[in-house]
mmCIF file of N, CA and C and ligand atoms in Angstrom:
data_model
loop_
_atom_site.group_PDB
_atom_site.id
_atom_site.type_symbol
_atom_site.label_atom_id
_atom_site.label_comp_id
_atom_site.label_asym_id
_atom_site.label_seq_id
_atom_site.Cartn_x
_atom_site.Cartn_y
_atom_site.Cartn_z
ATOM 1 N N UNK A 13 -83.139 -161.044 105.754
ATOM 2 C CA UNK A 13 -84.518 -161.471 105.759
ATOM 3 C C UNK A 13 -85.307 -160.643 104.824
ATOM 4 N N UNK A 14 -86.365 -161.216 104.357
ATOM 5 C CA UNK A 14 -87.184 -160.514 103.388
ATOM 6 C C UNK A 14 -88.339 -159.707 104.128
ATOM 7 N N UNK A 15 -88.197 -158.386 103.943
ATOM 8 C CA UNK A 15 -89.189 -157.523 104.442
ATOM 9 C C UNK A 15 -90.453 -157.453 103.586
ATOM 10 N N UNK A 16 -91.640 -157.860 104.059
ATOM 11 C CA UNK A 16 -92.793 -157.869 103.240
ATOM 12 C C UNK A 16 -93.288 -156.411 102.874
ATOM 13 N N UNK A 17 -93.055 -155.433 103.826
ATOM 14 C CA UNK A 17 -93.502 -154.066 103.598
ATOM 15 C C UNK A 17 -92.568 -153.502 102.470
ATOM 16 N N UNK A 18 -91.261 -153.537 102.657
ATOM 17 C CA UNK A 18 -90.375 -153.070 101.711
ATOM 18 C C UNK A 18 -90.236 -154.032 100.460
ATOM 19 N N UNK A 19 -90.658 -155.098 100.458
ATOM 20 C CA UNK A 19 -90.572 -156.092 99.299
ATOM 21 C C UNK A 19 -89.067 -156.231 98.809
ATOM 22 N N UNK A 20 -88.328 -156.341 99.889
ATOM 23 C CA UNK A 20 -86.823 -156.603 99.517
ATOM 24 C C UNK A 20 -86.061 -157.167 100.690
ATOM 25 N N UNK A 21 -84.926 -157.798 100.436
ATOM 26 C CA UNK A 21 -84.223 -158.276 101.577
ATOM 27 C C UNK A 21 -83.411 -157.239 102.259
ATOM 28 N N UNK A 22 -83.531 -157.340 103.691
ATOM 29 C CA UNK A 22 -82.846 -156.334 104.443
ATOM 30 C C UNK A 22 -81.978 -157.094 105.448
ATOM 31 N N UNK A 23 -81.117 -156.309 105.998
ATOM 32 C CA UNK A 23 -80.222 -156.783 107.140
ATOM 33 C C UNK A 23 -80.965 -156.422 108.413
ATOM 34 N N UNK A 24 -81.625 -157.320 109.111
ATOM 35 C CA UNK A 24 -82.613 -156.802 110.194
ATOM 36 C C UNK A 24 -81.768 -156.387 111.411
ATOM 37 N N UNK A 25 -82.278 -155.464 112.244
ATOM 38 C CA UNK A 25 -81.720 -155.110 113.583
ATOM 39 C C UNK A 25 -82.359 -156.077 114.584
ATOM 40 N N UNK A 26 -81.475 -156.482 115.508
ATOM 41 C CA UNK A 26 -82.016 -157.300 116.622
ATOM 42 C C UNK A 26 -82.550 -156.419 117.786
ATOM 43 N N UNK A 27 -83.739 -156.497 118.074
ATOM 44 C CA UNK A 27 -84.371 -155.555 119.128
ATOM 45 C C UNK A 27 -85.055 -156.493 120.118
ATOM 46 N N UNK A 28 -85.492 -155.882 121.248
ATOM 47 C CA UNK A 28 -86.159 -156.729 122.350
ATOM 48 C C UNK A 28 -87.629 -156.197 122.230
ATOM 49 N N UNK A 29 -88.517 -157.082 123.006
ATOM 50 C CA UNK A 29 -89.891 -156.712 123.102
ATOM 51 C C UNK A 29 -90.052 -155.295 123.809
ATOM 52 N N UNK A 30 -89.169 -154.983 124.701
ATOM 53 C CA UNK A 30 -89.313 -153.626 125.353
ATOM 54 C C UNK A 30 -89.017 -152.548 124.329
ATOM 55 N N UNK A 31 -88.206 -152.766 123.286
ATOM 56 C CA UNK A 31 -87.921 -151.801 122.359
ATOM 57 C C UNK A 31 -89.155 -151.550 121.465
ATOM 58 N N UNK A 32 -89.904 -152.572 121.294
ATOM 59 C CA UNK A 32 -91.074 -152.363 120.397
ATOM 60 C C UNK A 32 -92.389 -151.987 121.182
ATOM 61 N N UNK A 33 -92.584 -152.699 122.305
ATOM 62 C CA UNK A 33 -93.839 -152.376 123.108
ATOM 63 C C UNK A 33 -93.690 -151.675 124.281
ATOM 64 N N UNK A 34 -92.462 -151.316 124.652
ATOM 65 C CA UNK A 34 -92.202 -150.602 125.907
ATOM 66 C C UNK A 34 -91.894 -151.564 127.087
ATOM 67 N N UNK A 35 -91.302 -151.076 128.180
ATOM 68 C CA UNK A 35 -90.725 -151.930 129.270
ATOM 69 C C UNK A 35 -91.781 -152.758 130.038
ATOM 70 N N UNK A 36 -93.099 -152.464 129.962
ATOM 71 C CA UNK A 36 -94.051 -153.165 130.672
ATOM 72 C C UNK A 36 -94.620 -154.322 129.939
ATOM 73 N N UNK A 37 -94.163 -154.550 128.640
ATOM 74 C CA UNK A 37 -94.583 -155.670 127.817
ATOM 75 C C UNK A 37 -94.163 -157.007 128.473
ATOM 76 N N UNK A 38 -95.163 -157.918 128.567
ATOM 77 C CA UNK A 38 -94.912 -159.249 129.164
ATOM 78 C C UNK A 38 -93.678 -159.985 128.664
ATOM 79 N N UNK A 39 -93.408 -159.861 127.444
ATOM 80 C CA UNK A 39 -92.253 -160.561 126.796
ATOM 81 C C UNK A 39 -91.266 -159.475 126.435
ATOM 82 N N UNK A 40 -90.864 -158.620 127.344
ATOM 83 C CA UNK A 40 -89.942 -157.521 127.125
ATOM 84 C C UNK A 40 -88.499 -157.956 126.763
ATOM 85 N N UNK A 41 -88.182 -159.129 127.145
ATOM 86 C CA UNK A 41 -86.799 -159.663 126.833
ATOM 87 C C UNK A 41 -86.757 -160.542 125.609
ATOM 88 N N UNK A 42 -87.968 -160.866 125.003
ATOM 89 C CA UNK A 42 -88.011 -161.598 123.765
ATOM 90 C C UNK A 42 -87.235 -160.884 122.671
ATOM 91 N N UNK A 43 -86.589 -161.560 121.753
ATOM 92 C CA UNK A 43 -86.005 -160.954 120.742
ATOM 93 C C UNK A 43 -86.686 -160.841 119.417
ATOM 94 N N UNK A 44 -86.668 -159.727 118.699
ATOM 95 C CA UNK A 44 -87.354 -159.532 117.408
ATOM 96 C C UNK A 44 -86.360 -159.034 116.386
ATOM 97 N N UNK A 45 -86.660 -159.420 115.102
ATOM 98 C CA UNK A 45 -85.872 -158.837 114.005
ATOM 99 C C UNK A 45 -86.673 -157.651 113.542
ATOM 100 N N UNK A 46 -85.982 -156.494 113.505
ATOM 101 C CA UNK A 46 -86.703 -155.363 112.921
ATOM 102 C C UNK A 46 -86.091 -154.924 111.737
ATOM 103 N N UNK A 47 -86.926 -154.433 110.603
ATOM 104 C CA UNK A 47 -86.369 -153.871 109.448
ATOM 105 C C UNK A 47 -85.859 -152.523 109.683
ATOM 106 N N UNK A 48 -84.589 -152.202 109.335
ATOM 107 C CA UNK A 48 -84.096 -150.867 109.552
ATOM 108 C C UNK A 48 -84.611 -149.890 108.611
ATOM 109 N N UNK A 49 -85.396 -150.281 107.549
ATOM 110 C CA UNK A 49 -85.906 -149.296 106.602
ATOM 111 C C UNK A 49 -87.332 -148.740 107.065
ATOM 112 N N UNK A 50 -88.227 -149.734 107.486
ATOM 113 C CA UNK A 50 -89.591 -149.348 107.747
ATOM 114 C C UNK A 50 -90.025 -149.572 109.268
ATOM 115 N N UNK A 51 -89.214 -150.322 109.895
ATOM 116 C CA UNK A 51 -89.575 -150.559 111.452
ATOM 117 C C UNK A 51 -90.552 -151.623 111.561
ATOM 118 N N UNK A 52 -91.002 -152.418 110.676
ATOM 119 C CA UNK A 52 -91.816 -153.624 110.813
ATOM 120 C C UNK A 52 -90.882 -154.688 111.508
ATOM 121 N N UNK A 53 -91.539 -155.603 112.162
ATOM 122 C CA UNK A 53 -90.573 -156.573 112.999
ATOM 123 C C UNK A 53 -91.283 -157.988 112.932
ATOM 124 N N UNK A 54 -90.427 -158.852 113.066
ATOM 125 C CA UNK A 54 -90.910 -160.294 113.300
ATOM 126 C C UNK A 54 -90.321 -161.039 114.485
ATOM 127 N N UNK A 55 -90.942 -162.138 114.832
ATOM 128 C CA UNK A 55 -90.316 -162.877 115.932
ATOM 129 C C UNK A 55 -89.038 -163.647 115.507
ATOM 130 N N UNK A 56 -88.326 -164.016 116.425
ATOM 131 C CA UNK A 56 -87.168 -164.915 116.200
ATOM 132 C C UNK A 56 -87.716 -166.320 116.328
ATOM 133 N N UNK A 57 -87.178 -167.290 115.561
ATOM 134 C CA UNK A 57 -87.526 -168.704 115.664
ATOM 135 C C UNK A 57 -86.860 -169.153 116.951
ATOM 136 N N UNK A 58 -87.391 -170.200 117.629
ATOM 137 C CA UNK A 58 -86.810 -170.817 118.762
ATOM 138 C C UNK A 58 -85.413 -171.341 118.405
ATOM 139 N N UNK A 59 -84.586 -171.370 119.447
ATOM 140 C CA UNK A 59 -83.127 -171.676 119.273
ATOM 141 C C UNK A 59 -82.755 -173.008 118.439
ATOM 142 N N UNK A 60 -83.759 -174.049 118.719
ATOM 143 C CA UNK A 60 -83.458 -175.247 117.994
ATOM 144 C C UNK A 60 -84.154 -175.443 116.608
ATOM 145 N N UNK A 61 -84.678 -174.170 116.116
ATOM 146 C CA UNK A 61 -85.321 -174.272 114.807
ATOM 147 C C UNK A 61 -84.485 -173.378 113.864
ATOM 148 N N UNK A 62 -84.590 -173.615 112.560
ATOM 149 C CA UNK A 62 -83.973 -172.654 111.547
ATOM 150 C C UNK A 62 -84.648 -171.211 111.712
ATOM 151 N N UNK A 63 -83.857 -170.224 111.403
ATOM 152 C CA UNK A 63 -84.418 -168.824 111.537
ATOM 153 C C UNK A 63 -85.439 -168.630 110.511
ATOM 154 N N UNK A 64 -86.419 -167.730 110.973
ATOM 155 C CA UNK A 64 -87.373 -167.240 109.950
ATOM 156 C C UNK A 64 -86.803 -166.326 108.911
ATOM 157 N N UNK A 65 -87.263 -166.309 107.731
ATOM 158 C CA UNK A 65 -86.694 -165.691 106.722
ATOM 159 C C UNK A 65 -87.556 -164.321 106.279
ATOM 160 N N UNK A 66 -88.681 -164.111 107.058
ATOM 161 C CA UNK A 66 -89.526 -163.086 106.648
ATOM 162 C C UNK A 66 -89.887 -162.112 107.815
ATOM 163 N N UNK A 67 -89.887 -160.840 107.542
ATOM 164 C CA UNK A 67 -90.301 -159.867 108.421
ATOM 165 C C UNK A 67 -91.776 -159.462 107.915
ATOM 166 N N UNK A 68 -92.769 -159.705 108.734
ATOM 167 C CA UNK A 68 -94.096 -159.488 108.154
ATOM 168 C C UNK A 68 -94.522 -157.971 108.392
ATOM 169 N N UNK A 69 -95.432 -157.444 107.599
ATOM 170 C CA UNK A 69 -96.016 -156.147 107.905
ATOM 171 C C UNK A 69 -97.224 -156.361 108.784
ATOM 172 N N UNK A 70 -97.977 -155.301 109.233
ATOM 173 C CA UNK A 70 -98.942 -155.449 110.164
ATOM 174 C C UNK A 70 -100.152 -156.443 109.722
ATOM 175 N N UNK A 71 -100.484 -156.269 108.511
ATOM 176 C CA UNK A 71 -101.601 -157.013 107.931
ATOM 177 C C UNK A 71 -101.214 -158.606 107.930
ATOM 178 N N UNK A 72 -99.983 -158.896 107.487
ATOM 179 C CA UNK A 72 -99.579 -160.326 107.474
ATOM 180 C C UNK A 72 -99.389 -160.808 108.930
ATOM 181 N N UNK A 73 -98.929 -159.958 109.894
ATOM 182 C CA UNK A 73 -98.772 -160.399 111.187
ATOM 183 C C UNK A 73 -100.159 -160.715 111.752
ATOM 184 N N UNK A 74 -101.098 -160.089 111.487
ATOM 185 C CA UNK A 74 -102.464 -160.351 111.914
ATOM 186 C C UNK A 74 -102.931 -161.685 111.247
ATOM 187 N N UNK A 75 -102.585 -161.790 109.916
ATOM 188 C CA UNK A 75 -102.832 -163.074 109.293
ATOM 189 C C UNK A 75 -102.264 -164.300 110.057
ATOM 190 N N UNK A 76 -101.016 -164.233 110.463
ATOM 191 C CA UNK A 76 -100.303 -165.300 111.220
ATOM 192 C C UNK A 76 -101.268 -165.664 112.437
ATOM 193 N N UNK A 77 -101.589 -164.538 113.146
ATOM 194 C CA UNK A 77 -102.403 -164.727 114.304
ATOM 195 C C UNK A 77 -103.609 -165.534 114.083
ATOM 196 N N UNK A 78 -104.427 -165.200 113.038
ATOM 197 C CA UNK A 78 -105.546 -165.945 112.619
ATOM 198 C C UNK A 78 -105.307 -167.354 112.316
ATOM 199 N N UNK A 79 -104.268 -167.732 111.568
ATOM 200 C CA UNK A 79 -103.826 -169.140 111.241
ATOM 201 C C UNK A 79 -103.522 -169.822 112.518
ATOM 202 N N UNK A 80 -102.631 -169.269 113.264
ATOM 203 C CA UNK A 80 -102.204 -169.939 114.435
ATOM 204 C C UNK A 80 -103.346 -170.164 115.610
ATOM 205 N N UNK A 81 -104.251 -169.149 115.553
ATOM 206 C CA UNK A 81 -105.395 -169.351 116.330
ATOM 207 C C UNK A 81 -106.263 -170.641 116.037
ATOM 208 N N UNK A 82 -106.393 -171.068 114.770
ATOM 209 C CA UNK A 82 -107.025 -172.251 114.432
ATOM 210 C C UNK A 82 -106.115 -173.428 114.633
ATOM 211 N N UNK A 83 -104.846 -173.376 114.169
ATOM 212 C CA UNK A 83 -103.922 -174.435 114.309
ATOM 213 C C UNK A 83 -103.617 -174.846 115.804
ATOM 214 N N UNK A 84 -103.486 -173.763 116.628
ATOM 215 C CA UNK A 84 -103.228 -174.105 118.007
ATOM 216 C C UNK A 84 -104.334 -174.868 118.757
ATOM 217 N N UNK A 85 -105.558 -174.452 118.266
ATOM 218 C CA UNK A 85 -106.700 -175.092 118.881
ATOM 219 C C UNK A 85 -106.629 -176.649 118.678
ATOM 220 N N UNK A 86 -106.198 -177.090 117.363
ATOM 221 C CA UNK A 86 -106.117 -178.440 117.138
ATOM 222 C C UNK A 86 -105.324 -179.281 117.908
ATOM 223 N N UNK A 87 -104.063 -178.722 118.286
ATOM 224 C CA UNK A 87 -103.281 -179.636 119.216
ATOM 225 C C UNK A 87 -103.499 -179.304 120.698
ATOM 226 N N UNK A 88 -104.064 -178.085 121.004
ATOM 227 C CA UNK A 88 -104.352 -177.868 122.375
ATOM 228 C C UNK A 88 -105.561 -178.748 122.849
ATOM 229 N N UNK A 89 -106.463 -178.915 121.865
ATOM 230 C CA UNK A 89 -107.636 -179.788 122.208
ATOM 231 C C UNK A 89 -107.342 -181.269 121.959
ATOM 232 N N UNK A 90 -106.016 -181.494 121.625
ATOM 233 C CA UNK A 90 -105.656 -182.886 121.412
ATOM 234 C C UNK A 90 -106.308 -183.594 120.295
ATOM 235 N N UNK A 91 -106.727 -182.861 119.254
ATOM 236 C CA UNK A 91 -107.278 -183.427 118.071
ATOM 237 C C UNK A 91 -106.106 -184.090 117.226
ATOM 238 N N UNK A 92 -105.059 -183.414 117.335
ATOM 239 C CA UNK A 92 -103.689 -183.875 116.628
ATOM 240 C C UNK A 92 -102.571 -183.499 117.452
ATOM 241 N N UNK A 93 -101.437 -184.006 117.248
ATOM 242 C CA UNK A 93 -100.225 -183.487 117.875
ATOM 243 C C UNK A 93 -99.809 -182.210 117.010
ATOM 244 N N UNK A 94 -98.892 -181.456 117.703
ATOM 245 C CA UNK A 94 -98.418 -180.209 116.942
ATOM 246 C C UNK A 94 -97.691 -180.639 115.662
ATOM 247 N N UNK A 95 -96.861 -181.701 115.762
ATOM 248 C CA UNK A 95 -96.149 -182.230 114.585
ATOM 249 C C UNK A 95 -97.070 -182.778 113.531
ATOM 250 N N UNK A 96 -98.186 -183.323 113.923
ATOM 251 C CA UNK A 96 -99.269 -183.774 112.862
ATOM 252 C C UNK A 96 -99.854 -182.483 112.137
ATOM 253 N N UNK A 97 -100.087 -181.580 112.938
ATOM 254 C CA UNK A 97 -100.722 -180.340 112.376
ATOM 255 C C UNK A 97 -99.817 -179.729 111.380
ATOM 256 N N UNK A 98 -98.405 -179.665 111.703
ATOM 257 C CA UNK A 98 -97.556 -178.996 110.788
ATOM 258 C C UNK A 98 -97.366 -179.947 109.604
ATOM 259 N N UNK A 99 -97.400 -181.226 109.776
ATOM 260 C CA UNK A 99 -97.199 -182.205 108.697
ATOM 261 C C UNK A 99 -98.401 -182.125 107.697
ATOM 262 N N UNK A 100 -99.550 -181.955 108.300
ATOM 263 C CA UNK A 100 -100.737 -182.009 107.544
ATOM 264 C C UNK A 100 -100.810 -180.553 106.637
ATOM 265 N N UNK A 101 -100.455 -179.494 107.256
ATOM 266 C CA UNK A 101 -100.355 -178.153 106.664
ATOM 267 C C UNK A 101 -99.347 -178.174 105.523
ATOM 268 N N UNK A 102 -98.183 -178.903 105.818
ATOM 269 C CA UNK A 102 -97.136 -178.994 104.657
ATOM 270 C C UNK A 102 -97.697 -179.708 103.519
ATOM 271 N N UNK A 103 -98.570 -180.698 103.688
ATOM 272 C CA UNK A 103 -99.071 -181.437 102.618
ATOM 273 C C UNK A 103 -100.192 -180.580 101.896
ATOM 274 N N UNK A 104 -100.948 -179.874 102.578
ATOM 275 C CA UNK A 104 -102.091 -179.096 102.027
ATOM 276 C C UNK A 104 -101.447 -177.869 101.355
ATOM 277 N N UNK A 105 -100.527 -177.309 101.820
ATOM 278 C CA UNK A 105 -100.066 -176.010 101.308
ATOM 279 C C UNK A 105 -98.964 -176.275 100.171
ATOM 280 N N UNK A 106 -98.115 -177.166 100.412
ATOM 281 C CA UNK A 106 -96.916 -177.392 99.441
ATOM 282 C C UNK A 106 -96.799 -178.722 98.868
ATOM 283 N N UNK A 107 -97.738 -179.687 99.087
ATOM 284 C CA UNK A 107 -97.595 -181.022 98.621
ATOM 285 C C UNK A 107 -96.351 -181.669 99.204
ATOM 286 N N UNK A 108 -96.015 -181.326 100.432
ATOM 287 C CA UNK A 108 -94.895 -181.875 101.265
ATOM 288 C C UNK A 108 -93.607 -181.565 100.417
ATOM 289 N N UNK A 109 -93.494 -180.492 99.624
ATOM 290 C CA UNK A 109 -92.311 -180.175 98.957
ATOM 291 C C UNK A 109 -91.400 -179.318 99.940
ATOM 292 N N UNK A 110 -91.998 -178.742 100.976
ATOM 293 C CA UNK A 110 -91.268 -178.176 102.014
ATOM 294 C C UNK A 110 -92.042 -178.114 103.274
ATOM 295 N N UNK A 111 -91.294 -177.744 104.330
ATOM 296 C CA UNK A 111 -92.100 -177.815 105.614
ATOM 297 C C UNK A 111 -92.987 -176.677 105.749
ATOM 298 N N UNK A 112 -93.921 -176.730 106.572
ATOM 299 C CA UNK A 112 -94.889 -175.587 106.938
ATOM 300 C C UNK A 112 -94.503 -174.939 108.225
ATOM 301 N N UNK A 113 -94.397 -173.688 108.155
ATOM 302 C CA UNK A 113 -94.328 -172.924 109.443
ATOM 303 C C UNK A 113 -95.110 -171.617 109.117
ATOM 304 N N UNK A 114 -96.018 -171.261 109.943
ATOM 305 C CA UNK A 114 -96.768 -170.004 109.750
ATOM 306 C C UNK A 114 -95.914 -168.799 109.462
ATOM 307 N N UNK A 115 -94.807 -168.770 110.125
ATOM 308 C CA UNK A 115 -94.010 -167.407 110.069
ATOM 309 C C UNK A 115 -93.002 -167.535 108.895
ATOM 310 N N UNK A 116 -93.104 -168.488 108.071
ATOM 311 C CA UNK A 116 -92.435 -168.566 106.847
ATOM 312 C C UNK A 116 -93.238 -167.955 105.613
ATOM 313 N N UNK A 117 -94.479 -167.719 105.884
ATOM 314 C CA UNK A 117 -95.497 -167.197 104.754
ATOM 315 C C UNK A 117 -95.112 -165.722 104.437
ATOM 316 N N UNK A 118 -94.883 -165.630 103.205
ATOM 317 C CA UNK A 118 -94.328 -164.329 102.680
ATOM 318 C C UNK A 118 -95.523 -163.310 102.277
ATOM 319 N N UNK A 119 -96.696 -163.759 101.911
ATOM 320 C CA UNK A 119 -97.615 -162.824 101.383
ATOM 321 C C UNK A 119 -99.019 -162.999 102.056
ATOM 322 N N UNK A 120 -99.711 -161.933 101.958
ATOM 323 C CA UNK A 120 -101.040 -162.047 102.564
ATOM 324 C C UNK A 120 -101.983 -162.981 101.735
ATOM 325 N N UNK A 121 -101.854 -163.212 100.435
ATOM 326 C CA UNK A 121 -102.539 -164.126 99.677
ATOM 327 C C UNK A 121 -102.312 -165.599 100.146
ATOM 328 N N UNK A 122 -100.964 -165.951 100.341
ATOM 329 C CA UNK A 122 -100.567 -167.107 100.872
ATOM 330 C C UNK A 122 -101.095 -167.388 102.422
ATOM 331 N N UNK A 123 -101.133 -166.281 103.093
ATOM 332 C CA UNK A 123 -101.705 -166.394 104.472
ATOM 333 C C UNK A 123 -103.234 -166.744 104.434
ATOM 334 N N UNK A 124 -103.918 -166.048 103.533
ATOM 335 C CA UNK A 124 -105.290 -166.426 103.348
ATOM 336 C C UNK A 124 -105.528 -167.795 102.909
ATOM 337 N N UNK A 125 -104.685 -168.383 102.040
ATOM 338 C CA UNK A 125 -104.775 -169.809 101.672
ATOM 339 C C UNK A 125 -104.642 -170.687 102.848
ATOM 340 N N UNK A 126 -103.564 -170.347 103.582
ATOM 341 C CA UNK A 126 -103.235 -171.262 104.823
ATOM 342 C C UNK A 126 -104.368 -171.115 105.843
ATOM 343 N N UNK A 127 -105.059 -169.956 106.031
ATOM 344 C CA UNK A 127 -106.160 -169.873 106.944
ATOM 345 C C UNK A 127 -107.178 -170.700 106.540
ATOM 346 N N UNK A 128 -107.585 -170.755 105.172
ATOM 347 C CA UNK A 128 -108.615 -171.518 104.581
ATOM 348 C C UNK A 128 -108.410 -173.016 104.888
ATOM 349 N N UNK A 129 -107.186 -173.414 104.512
ATOM 350 C CA UNK A 129 -106.742 -174.751 104.746
ATOM 351 C C UNK A 129 -106.745 -175.193 106.176
ATOM 352 N N UNK A 130 -106.412 -174.250 106.987
ATOM 353 C CA UNK A 130 -106.415 -174.577 108.513
ATOM 354 C C UNK A 130 -107.722 -174.847 108.925
ATOM 355 N N UNK A 131 -108.717 -174.110 108.415
ATOM 356 C CA UNK A 131 -110.122 -174.248 108.917
ATOM 357 C C UNK A 131 -110.801 -175.518 108.397
ATOM 358 N N UNK A 132 -110.186 -175.884 107.160
ATOM 359 C CA UNK A 132 -110.642 -177.294 106.681
ATOM 360 C C UNK A 132 -110.124 -178.500 107.517
ATOM 361 N N UNK A 133 -108.892 -178.141 107.817
ATOM 362 C CA UNK A 133 -108.245 -179.198 108.807
ATOM 363 C C UNK A 133 -109.045 -179.302 110.107
ATOM 364 N N UNK A 134 -109.403 -178.134 110.571
ATOM 365 C CA UNK A 134 -110.146 -178.144 111.836
ATOM 366 C C UNK A 134 -111.611 -178.810 111.727
ATOM 367 N N UNK A 135 -112.168 -178.447 110.629
ATOM 368 C CA UNK A 135 -113.503 -179.085 110.312
ATOM 369 C C UNK A 135 -113.311 -180.552 110.359
ATOM 370 N N UNK A 136 -112.320 -181.033 109.649
ATOM 371 C CA UNK A 136 -112.037 -182.505 109.609
ATOM 372 C C UNK A 136 -111.836 -183.176 110.953
ATOM 373 N N UNK A 137 -110.908 -182.460 111.700
ATOM 374 C CA UNK A 137 -110.508 -182.960 113.018
ATOM 375 C C UNK A 137 -111.801 -183.042 113.968
ATOM 376 N N UNK A 138 -112.591 -181.969 113.924
ATOM 377 C CA UNK A 138 -113.675 -181.931 114.865
ATOM 378 C C UNK A 138 -114.851 -182.665 114.410
ATOM 379 N N UNK A 139 -114.889 -183.150 113.136
ATOM 380 C CA UNK A 139 -116.130 -183.871 112.707
ATOM 381 C C UNK A 139 -115.975 -185.375 113.157
ATOM 382 N N UNK A 140 -114.867 -185.743 113.640
ATOM 383 C CA UNK A 140 -114.656 -187.046 114.201
ATOM 384 C C UNK A 140 -115.066 -187.215 115.659
ATOM 385 N N UNK A 141 -116.101 -186.515 115.886
ATOM 386 C CA UNK A 141 -116.714 -186.555 117.176
ATOM 387 C C UNK A 141 -117.583 -187.747 117.473
ATOM 388 N N UNK A 142 -117.380 -188.429 118.614
ATOM 389 C CA UNK A 142 -118.282 -189.638 118.801
ATOM 390 C C UNK A 142 -119.577 -189.144 119.216
ATOM 391 N N UNK A 143 -120.581 -189.697 118.516
ATOM 392 C CA UNK A 143 -121.948 -189.295 118.827
ATOM 393 C C UNK A 143 -122.591 -190.501 119.557
ATOM 394 N N UNK A 144 -123.365 -190.190 120.603
ATOM 395 C CA UNK A 144 -124.061 -191.254 121.313
ATOM 396 C C UNK A 144 -125.426 -191.636 120.518
ATOM 397 N N UNK A 145 -125.635 -192.936 120.285
ATOM 398 C CA UNK A 145 -126.712 -193.262 119.520
ATOM 399 C C UNK A 145 -127.932 -193.444 120.376
HETATM 400 ZN ZN1 ZN B 225 -89.055 -152.883 105.689
#
């Protein structure tokens, strides 16, 4: 995996939520990939998904949370399905040359761009509100 903090490919250690946050953590059995050089960590992709390639640092991890905060709202409020959200983001970010996944983002600049585009998508989705005449 590519460690954003070390800026190099590393062979990650597999650790649990308890290893990182302690035994009282709600997702203590969840698996994380941890960089053996600097200790930064990233989530594992779901079993039916291709693995993530990036270990984010603290700043990028916070960026992921900002982006997902906006994108999750879109499908939770049924403005779009989750698949539609990811499809639109793939178009906006990469011109559909690759799939979009927040946790594939490798740099803070790219995360800022994704956040900006996510907010535009949200604006578009929420502007289609029915108004009573
Ligand atoms: Zn590292």
